[in-house]
Coordinates of C-alpha atoms and ligand atoms in Angstrom, one line a residue:
X1 CA -38.6 28.4 -57.4
X2 CA -37.7 31.9 -56.5
X3 CA -40.3 34.4 -57.5
X4 CA -39.7 36.5 -60.7
X5 CA -38.1 40.0 -60.3
X6 CA -40.8 42.6 -60.7
X7 CA -44.5 42.2 -61.5
X8 CA -45.0 39.7 -64.3
X9 CA -46.1 41.6 -67.4
X10 CA -49.5 40.2 -68.2
X11 CA -50.7 42.8 -70.7
X12 CA -48.8 43.5 -74.0
X13 CA -45.3 44.7 -73.7
X14 CA -45.1 48.4 -74.5
X15 CA -41.9 47.9 -76.2
X16 CA -42.0 44.6 -78.1
X17 CA -45.6 44.3 -78.8
X18 CA -45.5 47.4 -81.0
X19 CA -45.5 48.0 -84.8
X20 CA -42.0 49.7 -84.6
X21 CA -40.4 46.7 -82.8
X22 CA -42.0 44.2 -85.1
X23 CA -41.0 46.1 -88.2
X24 CA -37.4 46.0 -86.9
X25 CA -37.6 42.4 -86.1
X26 CA -38.7 41.7 -89.7
X27 CA -36.1 44.0 -91.1
X28 CA -33.4 42.3 -89.1
X29 CA -33.9 39.1 -91.0
X30 CA -32.6 40.7 -94.2
X31 CA -30.3 43.2 -92.6
X32 CA -28.3 40.7 -90.7
X33 CA -27.3 38.9 -93.9
X34 CA -25.8 42.1 -95.4
X35 CA -22.0 42.5 -95.3
X36 CA -20.7 46.1 -94.9
X37 CA -18.1 45.6 -97.6
X38 CA -21.0 45.3 -100.0
X39 CA -22.8 48.2 -98.5
X40 CA -19.6 50.4 -99.1
X41 CA -19.1 48.9 -102.6
X42 CA -22.7 49.8 -103.5
X43 CA -22.6 53.3 -102.1
X44 CA -19.5 55.5 -102.6
X45 CA -21.1 58.1 -100.5
X46 CA -21.7 56.0 -97.5
X47 CA -19.2 57.9 -95.3
X48 CA -20.7 61.1 -96.3
X49 CA -24.2 60.0 -95.6
X50 CA -23.5 58.3 -92.4
X51 CA -21.2 60.8 -90.7
X52 CA -21.8 64.0 -88.9
X53 CA -19.7 66.8 -87.4
X54 CA -20.3 68.6 -84.2
X55 CA -18.0 71.5 -83.6
X56 CA -14.6 69.9 -83.5
X57 CA -15.8 66.3 -83.4
X58 CA -16.5 64.0 -86.3
X59 CA -18.9 61.2 -85.7
X60 CA -18.6 58.4 -88.3
X61 CA -21.2 55.7 -88.0
X62 CA -20.8 54.3 -91.6
X63 CA -19.2 51.2 -90.5
X64 CA -22.5 49.8 -89.1
X65 CA -24.8 47.0 -90.3
X66 CA -27.3 49.6 -91.3
X67 CA -29.1 50.8 -94.2
X68 CA -31.6 53.8 -94.6
X69 CA -34.4 51.6 -93.9
X70 CA -32.6 50.4 -90.6
X71 CA -32.1 54.0 -89.5
X72 CA -35.8 55.0 -90.5
X73 CA -37.1 52.1 -88.4
X74 CA -35.0 52.9 -85.4
X75 CA -36.1 56.4 -85.5
X76 CA -39.8 55.2 -85.6
X77 CA -39.0 53.3 -82.4
X78 CA -37.4 56.4 -80.8
X79 CA -40.5 58.3 -81.7
X80 CA -42.9 55.5 -80.5
X81 CA -41.0 55.4 -77.1
X82 CA -41.6 59.2 -76.8
X83 CA -38.0 59.9 -76.2
X84 CA -38.1 63.5 -77.1
X85 CA -41.0 64.1 -74.7
X86 CA -39.0 62.5 -71.8
X87 CA -35.9 64.5 -72.8
X88 CA -38.0 67.8 -72.5
X89 CA -39.3 66.7 -69.2
X90 CA -35.9 65.9 -67.9
X91 CA -34.4 69.2 -68.9
X92 CA -37.4 71.1 -67.5
X93 CA -36.8 69.6 -64.0
X94 CA -39.7 67.2 -63.9
X95 CA -39.1 64.3 -61.4
X96 CA -38.4 61.7 -63.9
X97 CA -36.4 59.6 -61.4
X98 CA -39.8 58.1 -60.4
X99 CA -38.6 55.6 -57.8
X100 CA -36.7 58.3 -55.8
X101 CA -39.1 61.1 -56.6
X102 CA -36.3 63.3 -57.9
X103 CA -35.6 65.6 -60.8
X104 CA -32.6 64.7 -63.0
X105 CA -30.8 67.8 -63.7
X106 CA -27.1 67.4 -64.3
X107 CA -27.8 69.5 -67.4
X108 CA -28.7 72.4 -65.3
X109 CA -25.2 72.4 -63.8
X110 CA -23.9 73.2 -67.2
X111 CA -26.7 75.4 -68.4
X112 CA -24.5 78.3 -69.6
X113 CA -27.5 80.0 -71.1
X114 CA -28.6 80.6 -67.5
X115 CA -32.2 80.2 -68.5
X116 CA -34.2 79.4 -65.4
X117 CA -34.8 75.7 -64.5
X118 CA -37.3 75.0 -61.7
X119 CA -37.4 72.3 -59.3
X120 CA -40.5 72.5 -57.0
X121 CA -41.0 76.1 -58.1
X122 CA -37.5 77.2 -57.2
X123 CA -35.2 78.4 -60.0
X124 CA -32.1 76.4 -59.2
X125 CA -29.7 78.4 -61.5
X126 CA -28.8 81.1 -58.7
X127 CA -27.7 78.4 -56.4
X128 CA -25.6 76.6 -59.1
X129 CA -24.0 79.8 -60.0
X130 CA -23.2 80.7 -56.5
X131 CA -21.6 77.4 -55.9
X132 CA -19.5 77.8 -59.0
X133 CA -18.4 81.2 -57.8
X134 CA -17.4 79.6 -54.5
X135 CA -15.4 77.1 -56.3
X136 CA -13.6 79.8 -58.3
X137 CA -12.8 81.8 -55.3
X138 CA -11.4 78.8 -53.5
X139 CA -9.5 77.3 -56.4
X140 CA -8.0 80.6 -57.2
X141 CA -6.7 80.8 -53.7
X142 CA -5.2 77.5 -53.7
X143 CA -3.8 77.7 -57.2
X144 CA -2.2 81.1 -56.6
X145 CA -0.6 80.0 -53.2
X146 CA -2.8 82.2 -51.1
X147 CA -4.4 79.4 -49.3
X148 CA -1.7 78.6 -46.7
X149 CA -1.6 75.3 -44.7
X150 CA -1.0 75.1 -40.9
X151 CA 2.9 75.4 -41.4
X152 CA 2.6 78.6 -43.5
X153 CA 3.2 76.8 -46.9
X154 CA 1.0 76.8 -50.0
X155 CA -0.8 73.6 -51.1
X156 CA 1.0 71.5 -53.6
X157 CA -0.9 68.1 -53.4
X158 CA -4.6 67.5 -53.8
X159 CA -6.1 64.2 -52.6
X160 CA -9.7 63.4 -53.7
X161 CA -11.3 60.8 -51.5
X162 CA -14.4 59.4 -53.0
X163 CA -15.8 56.4 -54.9
X164 CA -18.0 55.7 -57.9
X165 CA -19.4 59.0 -59.3
X166 CA -17.3 60.9 -56.6
X167 CA -14.1 59.5 -58.1
X168 CA -14.5 58.3 -61.6
X169 CA -15.6 61.4 -63.2
X170 CA -13.1 63.9 -61.6
X171 CA -10.2 61.4 -62.0
X172 CA -11.1 60.8 -65.7
X173 CA -11.3 64.6 -66.3
X174 CA -8.0 65.3 -64.6
X175 CA -6.1 62.7 -66.4
X176 CA -7.7 63.5 -69.7
X177 CA -6.9 67.2 -69.3
X178 CA -3.5 66.9 -67.8
X179 CA -1.8 69.2 -70.3
X180 CA -3.9 72.0 -68.9
X181 CA -3.0 71.3 -65.3
X182 CA -1.3 73.7 -62.8
X183 CA 2.5 73.0 -63.0
X184 CA 3.2 72.9 -59.4
X185 CA 0.0 70.9 -58.3
X186 CA -0.4 67.2 -58.2
X187 CA -3.8 65.3 -57.9
X188 CA -4.3 61.8 -56.5
X189 CA -7.6 59.8 -56.1
X190 CA -8.3 57.5 -53.3
X191 CA -11.3 55.2 -53.7
X192 CA -10.4 51.6 -52.6
X193 CA -11.1 50.7 -48.9
X194 CA -7.9 48.4 -49.3
X195 CA -5.5 50.4 -47.2
X196 CA -2.9 49.8 -49.9
X197 CA -4.6 52.5 -51.9
X198 CA -4.4 55.4 -49.5
X199 CA -1.0 54.1 -48.0
X200 CA 0.6 54.2 -51.4
X201 CA -0.6 57.7 -51.9
X202 CA 0.1 59.2 -48.4
X203 CA 3.7 57.9 -48.3
X204 CA 4.4 60.3 -51.1
X205 CA 2.9 63.4 -49.3
X206 CA 3.7 65.9 -46.7
X207 CA 0.8 66.9 -44.4
X208 CA 1.7 70.5 -44.5
X209 CA 1.2 70.9 -48.2
X210 CA -1.7 68.5 -48.8
X211 CA -5.3 69.3 -49.2
X212 CA -7.9 66.6 -48.9
X213 CA -11.2 66.9 -50.8
X214 CA -13.7 64.5 -49.3
X215 CA -16.3 63.9 -52.1
X216 CA -19.3 62.0 -51.2
X217 CA -22.9 62.8 -52.3
X218 CA -24.3 61.0 -49.1
X219 CA -21.3 61.4 -46.9
X220 CA -22.2 58.0 -45.5
X221 CA -20.3 55.8 -48.1
X222 CA -18.3 53.4 -45.9
X223 CA -15.2 53.4 -48.2
X224 CA -15.0 57.2 -48.4
X225 CA -15.7 57.9 -44.7
X226 CA -13.2 55.2 -43.7
X227 CA -10.4 56.6 -46.1
X228 CA -11.3 60.1 -44.9
X229 CA -10.9 59.2 -41.2
X230 CA -7.5 57.5 -42.0
X231 CA -6.4 60.6 -43.9
X232 CA -7.5 62.8 -41.0
X233 CA -5.5 60.5 -38.5
X234 CA -2.5 60.7 -40.8
X235 CA -2.7 64.4 -40.8
X236 CA -3.2 64.9 -37.1
X237 CA -0.5 62.4 -36.1
X238 CA 2.0 63.1 -38.8
X239 CA 1.9 66.8 -38.8
X240 CA 3.7 67.6 -35.5
X241 CA 2.2 70.6 -33.8
X242 CA -1.3 70.6 -35.4
X243 CA -4.7 71.1 -33.6
X244 CA -8.1 70.2 -34.7
X245 CA -8.5 73.9 -35.9
X246 CA -5.8 73.2 -38.6
X247 CA -8.1 70.6 -40.2
X248 CA -10.0 73.3 -41.8
X249 CA -6.9 74.4 -43.8
X250 CA -6.3 70.9 -45.2
X251 CA -9.8 69.2 -45.4
X252 CA -12.8 70.4 -47.6
X253 CA -15.9 68.4 -48.3
X254 CA -18.2 68.0 -51.3
X255 CA -21.6 66.8 -50.5
X256 CA -25.2 67.1 -50.2
X257 CA -25.3 66.3 -46.6
X258 CA -24.4 69.1 -44.3
X259 CA -25.1 67.3 -41.0
X260 CA -22.7 64.4 -41.8
X261 CA -20.1 66.8 -43.0
X262 CA -20.2 68.6 -39.7
X263 CA -20.1 65.4 -37.8
X264 CA -17.0 64.4 -39.6
X265 CA -15.4 67.7 -38.3
X266 CA -15.3 69.8 -41.5
X267 CA -16.5 73.3 -41.2
X268 CA -19.6 74.0 -43.3
X269 CA -17.8 77.0 -44.6
X270 CA -15.3 74.5 -46.3
X271 CA -18.2 72.6 -47.7
X272 CA -19.1 72.7 -51.4
X273 CA -22.7 71.7 -52.1
X274 CA -24.8 70.1 -54.7
X275 CA -28.3 68.7 -54.6
X276 CA -30.3 65.5 -54.7
X277 CA -31.3 66.1 -58.2
X278 CA -27.8 65.4 -59.4
X279 CA -27.2 61.5 -59.7
X280 CA -23.8 60.5 -58.3
X281 CA -22.6 59.2 -61.7
X282 CA -23.8 62.4 -63.4
X283 CA -22.1 64.7 -60.7
X284 CA -18.8 65.6 -62.3
X285 CA -20.3 68.8 -63.4
X286 CA -21.2 69.8 -60.0
X287 CA -18.9 70.7 -56.9
X288 CA -17.8 67.0 -57.2
X289 CA -15.6 68.5 -59.9
X290 CA -13.8 70.5 -57.3
X291 CA -10.5 68.4 -57.4
X292 CA -10.6 68.9 -61.2
X293 CA -11.1 72.6 -60.7
X294 CA -8.2 72.9 -58.4
X295 CA -5.9 70.9 -60.8
X296 CA -7.0 72.5 -64.0
X297 CA -8.4 75.9 -63.1
X298 CA -11.9 77.2 -63.1
X299 CA -11.7 78.6 -66.6
X300 CA -10.9 75.1 -67.9
X301 CA -13.8 73.7 -65.9
X302 CA -16.2 76.3 -67.4
X303 CA -14.9 75.4 -70.8
X304 CA -15.8 71.7 -70.1
X305 CA -19.4 72.8 -68.9
X306 CA -19.7 74.9 -72.1
X307 CA -18.7 71.9 -74.2
X308 CA -21.4 69.8 -72.4
X309 CA -23.9 72.5 -72.7
X310 CA -23.4 72.9 -76.5
X311 CA -24.0 69.0 -76.8
X312 CA -27.2 69.5 -74.6
X313 CA -28.4 72.1 -77.2
X314 CA -27.6 69.7 -80.0
X315 CA -29.4 66.8 -78.3
X316 CA -32.4 69.0 -77.5
X317 CA -32.7 70.7 -80.9
X318 CA -31.4 68.5 -83.6
X319 CA -33.8 66.3 -85.4
X320 CA -33.5 62.6 -84.5
X321 CA -32.0 61.9 -88.1
X322 CA -29.0 64.1 -87.3
X323 CA -28.9 63.8 -83.5
X324 CA -25.6 62.2 -82.5
X325 CA -26.6 60.8 -79.1
X326 CA -29.8 59.5 -80.6
X327 CA -28.1 57.7 -83.4
X328 CA -25.4 56.3 -81.0
X329 CA -28.1 55.0 -78.7
X330 CA -30.3 53.5 -81.4
X331 CA -27.3 51.7 -82.9
X332 CA -26.8 50.3 -79.5
X333 CA -30.5 49.1 -79.4
X334 CA -30.1 47.6 -82.8
X335 CA -27.1 45.4 -81.8
X336 CA -28.3 44.7 -78.3
X337 CA -31.9 43.9 -78.9
X338 CA -31.9 42.6 -82.5
X339 CA -28.4 41.0 -83.0
X340 CA -28.1 39.9 -79.3
X341 CA -24.8 41.7 -78.7
X342 CA -24.0 41.4 -75.0
X343 CA -21.2 44.0 -74.8
X344 CA -19.8 47.1 -76.4
X345 CA -16.3 48.3 -76.2
X346 CA -15.0 51.8 -75.8
X347 CA -11.5 52.1 -77.3
X348 CA -9.7 55.3 -76.9
X349 CA -6.6 56.1 -79.2
X350 CA -5.6 58.9 -76.9
X351 CA -3.6 58.1 -73.8
X352 CA -5.3 60.9 -71.9
X353 CA -8.6 59.2 -72.4
X354 CA -7.5 56.1 -70.7
X355 CA -10.0 56.4 -67.8
X356 CA -12.9 57.0 -70.1
X357 CA -13.9 53.3 -70.3
X358 CA -14.1 52.9 -66.5
X359 CA -16.0 56.1 -66.3
X360 CA -18.5 55.0 -68.9
X361 CA -18.8 51.6 -67.3
X362 CA -20.5 53.2 -64.3
X363 CA -22.3 55.8 -66.3
X364 CA -23.9 53.2 -68.5
X365 CA -24.2 50.0 -66.5
X366 CA -25.4 51.5 -63.2
X367 CA -28.0 53.5 -65.2
X368 CA -29.4 51.0 -67.5
X369 CA -28.6 47.7 -65.7
X370 CA -32.2 47.2 -64.8
X371 CA -34.7 44.3 -65.3
X372 CA -38.0 46.0 -64.4
X373 CA -39.6 48.9 -66.2
X374 CA -40.6 52.2 -64.6
X375 CA -43.7 50.7 -63.3
X376 CA -41.9 47.8 -61.8
X377 CA -43.0 45.3 -64.4
X378 CA -40.7 42.6 -65.5
X379 CA -38.9 43.3 -68.7
X380 CA -39.0 40.7 -71.6
X381 CA -36.1 42.3 -73.6
X382 CA -32.4 42.8 -72.8
X383 CA -31.4 46.4 -71.4
X384 CA -28.0 47.7 -70.6
X385 CA -25.2 46.2 -72.4
X386 CA -21.9 45.3 -70.7
X387 CA -19.6 48.3 -71.4
X388 CA -15.9 47.7 -71.3
X389 CA -12.7 48.8 -73.0
X390 CA -9.1 50.1 -72.6
X391 CA -6.7 52.1 -74.6
X392 CA -7.0 50.8 -78.1
X393 CA -3.4 50.5 -78.9
X394 CA -2.7 48.3 -75.9
X395 CA -5.9 46.2 -76.6
X396 CA -4.6 45.6 -80.1
X397 CA -1.8 43.5 -78.5
X398 CA -4.2 41.9 -76.1
X399 CA -7.9 41.4 -76.7
X400 CA -8.5 42.4 -80.2
X401 CA -8.0 38.9 -81.4
X402 CA -11.5 38.1 -80.0
X403 CA -12.9 41.3 -81.7
X404 CA -11.5 40.1 -85.1
X405 CA -12.0 36.4 -85.1
X406 CA -14.1 35.5 -81.9
X407 CA -17.7 34.2 -82.3
X408 CA -19.4 37.3 -80.7
X409 CA -20.7 40.5 -82.2
X410 CA -19.1 43.3 -80.2
X411 CA -19.9 46.8 -81.5
X412 CA -17.1 49.2 -80.7
X413 CA -16.5 53.0 -80.3
X414 CA -13.2 54.1 -81.4
X415 CA -12.2 57.5 -80.0
X416 CA -9.3 59.4 -81.4
X417 CA -7.7 62.9 -81.4
X418 CA -6.2 64.2 -84.6
X419 CA -3.8 66.5 -82.7
X420 CA -2.1 65.3 -79.6
X421 CA -0.8 67.6 -76.8
X422 CA 2.5 65.7 -77.1
X423 CA 3.2 66.7 -80.5
X424 CA 5.6 64.1 -81.8
X425 CA 4.7 63.6 -85.5
X426 CA 6.1 60.1 -85.6
X427 CA 4.1 58.8 -82.7
X428 CA 0.9 60.8 -83.8
X429 CA 1.0 59.2 -87.4
X430 CA 1.5 55.6 -86.1
X431 CA -1.3 56.0 -83.5
X432 CA -3.6 57.4 -86.1
X433 CA -2.8 54.6 -88.7
X434 CA -3.4 52.1 -86.1
X435 CA -6.8 53.5 -85.2
X436 CA -7.8 53.6 -88.9
X437 CA -6.4 50.3 -89.8
X438 CA -8.4 48.7 -86.9
X439 CA -11.8 50.1 -88.0
X440 CA -11.1 49.0 -91.5
X441 CA -9.9 45.5 -90.6
X442 CA -13.0 44.9 -88.3
X443 CA -15.3 46.0 -91.1
X444 CA -13.7 44.4 -94.1
X445 CA -12.2 41.2 -92.7
X446 CA -10.2 39.1 -95.1
X447 CA -11.8 36.6 -97.4
X448 CA -10.5 33.0 -98.0
X449 CA -9.4 34.2 -101.5
X450 CA -7.6 37.3 -100.2
X451 CA -5.9 35.1 -97.6
X452 CA -4.8 32.6 -100.2
X453 CA -3.3 35.3 -102.4
X454 CA -1.3 36.8 -99.6
X455 CA 0.1 33.4 -98.5
X456 CA 1.1 32.7 -102.2
X457 CA 2.9 36.1 -102.4
X458 CA 4.6 35.2 -99.2
X459 CA 5.9 31.9 -101.0
X460 CA 4.3 29.6 -98.3
X461 CA 4.1 26.1 -99.6
X462 CA 0.6 25.2 -100.9
X463 CA -0.1 22.3 -98.5
X464 CA 0.9 24.5 -95.5
X465 CA -1.0 27.5 -96.9
X466 CA -4.2 25.6 -97.3
X467 CA -4.0 24.3 -93.8
X468 CA -3.6 27.8 -92.4
X469 CA -6.3 29.4 -94.5
X470 CA -9.3 29.1 -92.0
X471 CA -7.1 30.4 -89.3
X472 CA -6.1 33.4 -91.3
X473 CA -9.5 34.4 -92.7
X474 CA -11.5 37.3 -91.0
X475 CA -15.1 37.3 -91.3
X476 CA -15.3 41.1 -90.8
X477 CA -18.6 42.9 -90.5
X478 CA -17.9 43.9 -87.1
X479 CA -19.5 47.4 -86.4
X480 CA -17.8 50.4 -85.1
X481 CA -18.3 54.0 -84.6
X482 CA -15.4 56.5 -84.9
X483 CA -15.5 59.5 -82.9
X484 CA -12.7 61.8 -83.8
X485 CA -11.8 65.0 -82.0
X486 CA -9.7 67.7 -83.6
X487 CA -8.0 67.8 -80.1
X488 CA -8.8 66.7 -76.7
X489 CA -9.7 70.1 -75.0
X490 CA -11.9 70.9 -72.0
X491 CA -14.7 71.8 -74.4
X492 CA -14.4 68.7 -76.6
X493 CA -14.2 66.5 -73.6
X494 CA -17.3 68.1 -72.1
X495 CA -19.2 67.5 -75.3
X496 CA -18.0 63.8 -75.5
X497 CA -19.2 63.0 -72.0
X498 CA -22.5 64.7 -72.5
X499 CA -22.9 62.7 -75.8
X500 CA -22.5 59.5 -73.8
X501 CA -24.9 60.7 -71.1
X502 CA -27.6 61.4 -73.6
X503 CA -27.0 58.1 -75.3
X504 CA -27.6 56.3 -72.1
X505 CA -30.7 58.5 -71.5
X506 CA -32.1 57.5 -74.9
X507 CA -31.6 54.0 -74.3
X508 CA -33.2 54.0 -70.9
X509 CA -36.1 55.9 -72.4
X510 CA -36.5 53.2 -75.2
X511 CA -36.4 50.4 -72.8
X512 CA -38.8 52.3 -70.5
X513 CA -36.8 52.0 -67.4
X514 CA -35.5 54.4 -64.8
X515 CA -31.9 55.1 -65.6
X516 CA -31.5 57.3 -62.5
X517 CA -31.8 55.0 -59.5
X518 CA -29.3 52.2 -58.5
X519 CA -31.1 50.0 -56.1
X520 CA -29.0 47.1 -57.3
X521 CA -26.0 48.4 -55.2
X522 CA -28.1 48.2 -51.9
X523 CA -28.1 44.5 -51.1
X524 CA -24.3 43.9 -51.2
X525 CA -23.9 47.1 -48.9
X526 CA -26.4 45.7 -46.4
X527 CA -24.7 42.3 -46.3
X528 CA -21.4 43.8 -45.9
X529 CA -22.6 45.4 -42.6
X530 CA -23.6 42.1 -41.2
X531 CA -20.4 40.2 -42.3
X532 CA -18.2 43.1 -40.9
X533 CA -19.9 42.6 -37.7
X534 CA -19.1 38.9 -37.7
X535 CA -15.4 39.5 -38.7
X536 CA -14.9 42.1 -36.0
X537 CA -16.5 40.1 -33.3
X538 CA -15.2 36.8 -34.6
X539 CA -18.7 35.3 -33.8
X540 CA -21.3 33.8 -36.2
X541 CA -24.2 36.1 -35.9
X542 CA -26.2 35.6 -39.2
X543 CA -27.2 32.6 -41.4
X544 CA -25.2 32.2 -44.7
X545 CA -25.1 29.7 -47.4
X546 CA -22.3 27.1 -46.9
X547 CA -20.1 28.8 -49.5
X548 CA -20.2 32.3 -47.9
X549 CA -19.8 30.7 -44.4
X550 CA -16.9 28.5 -45.6
X551 CA -15.3 31.5 -47.1
X552 CA -15.7 33.5 -43.9
X553 CA -14.4 30.8 -41.8
X554 CA -11.3 30.3 -44.0
X555 CA -10.7 34.1 -44.0
X556 CA -11.0 34.3 -40.2
X557 CA -8.7 31.4 -39.7
X558 CA -6.0 32.7 -41.8
X559 CA -6.4 36.2 -40.8
X560 CA -5.8 35.2 -37.2
X561 CA -2.7 33.4 -38.2
X562 CA -1.4 36.3 -40.0
X563 CA -2.1 38.5 -37.1
X564 CA -0.3 35.8 -34.8
X565 CA 2.7 35.7 -37.0
X566 CA 3.0 39.5 -37.0
X567 CA 2.9 39.5 -33.3
X568 CA 5.6 36.9 -32.9
Ligands
F6P1 O1 -23.0 52.5 -54.5 C1 -23.1 53.2 -55.6 C2 -23.1 54.6 -55.4 O2 -24.2 55.1 -54.7 C3 -22.9 55.4 -56.7 O3 -24.1 55.5 -57.4 C4 -22.2 56.7 -56.2 O4 -21.6 57.3 -57.3 C5 -21.3 56.1 -55.3 O5 -21.9 55.0 -54.7 C6 -20.7 57.0 -54.3 O6 -21.7 57.5 -53.5 P1 -21.4 58.8 -52.6 O7 -21.1 59.9 -53.5 O8 -22.7 59.1 -51.8 O9 -20.2 58.5 -51.7

């Protein structure tokens, strides 16, 4: 047998062998039998009691399988896990990322109060502010047409090359805030090592008007550096009379690694910096946001930071009982750890938020997909849920069937905007009705009796109707949160993202794991290097299982034939 992951937990579990956990377990026995329809019927004030507003955002959590007792026990668990203490330690710059010995300070990047924040006795605010100023200066030049490319033309196309946190955040922001974008700039994002990705983008562009933003915290990520080299070759080969000096007009870097940036051939003057205390998946607030700044303008980026800062203040100052990220997190714990929910869906009803689910997949699953606690001890409870989702309206015609009538409990977050930037009242009203109808349907379901009545009203013959009944009833009782923005603006988006970041933080704290490392991505990276060597040399250099070896052989054989065919 393969040894267990982590040191076996011999002593009592600091989470599950506790009064708060046991009380929740006992409470779950009765709470799980309650139907939300009954809870709403019993309490006409339920929405009022279980909804909160934060600035221009409404958070409705009344359609959850909870009572006052549930919430009170969940807050007991939060207190027992000392979440507030860890929160304060994170905000103050303590090195809570214990496995990497780093502070976790994405919140300092948006600390618009400018109160000092110390890492190793250094106040980091001056360097954050200096970098923001540098981003403003550069983006103003590009956006105003003062930044001139090698052929004397202004920049019209931005290409961000990055992956993971160096791609998902900025691309999500650019798409979400597209109505605020510069009218004559386009932005594209290249992440995939599959050359189809970069080729499909480069084919549309002209080297003389393109600016590449190479975004990589480490500046060693294979996909990013390979794509950046391809972009550089495209620029040098395709641009006619260019020299290496012209690279500085068309390539900038965002990174923590100056040496690697220089090695790549980018002048450190064209480098925008951030620091090791910013996790990749939390870096959109840093210079990693440069492509969004170029596209949207610095003032909009600052508004995004301000929205996030406002949510930080809420998270730090609001009591647990009215603290939106805490409630969101603890509802997730309730379903994941007590109902056994495996996944949770994010369903935006705003086309501009279509990339939010992918962004949250990384933010949440790379943070809390852990099976040992902070001390390296094996965990005996489930941790990060599978986060998934897509635009709600499209999902209704695709996967919602399973939400409504499947066998699994899948808690959902519906996110909608009251006012669209594309003000077409007919579209707006239909979209809003769909969002509202879905949360209601998931909660209410449809009983046998209601279904029978409906079939009778539709004049369906009795014997046919009776056969259809079980297929047409809906159990309901599927929990959902509704997060409704008055409008998707830079500020509300900043608050929304920060809300999710803090939700992830709270869950990680309760589960007693380190949300800020990601060792799980290492093994695949290491094996890739070995297999690449075998593909490039066409030699078997390492031991593999028979499946991997078989796949490698098949790939090599067919690849060779393709190449042969191409040559012929
Ligand atoms: O491999 C995972 C990861 O390290 C993510 O955490 C990160 O966001 C991404 O790769 C990109 O890393 P980098 O910004 O260093 O290129």
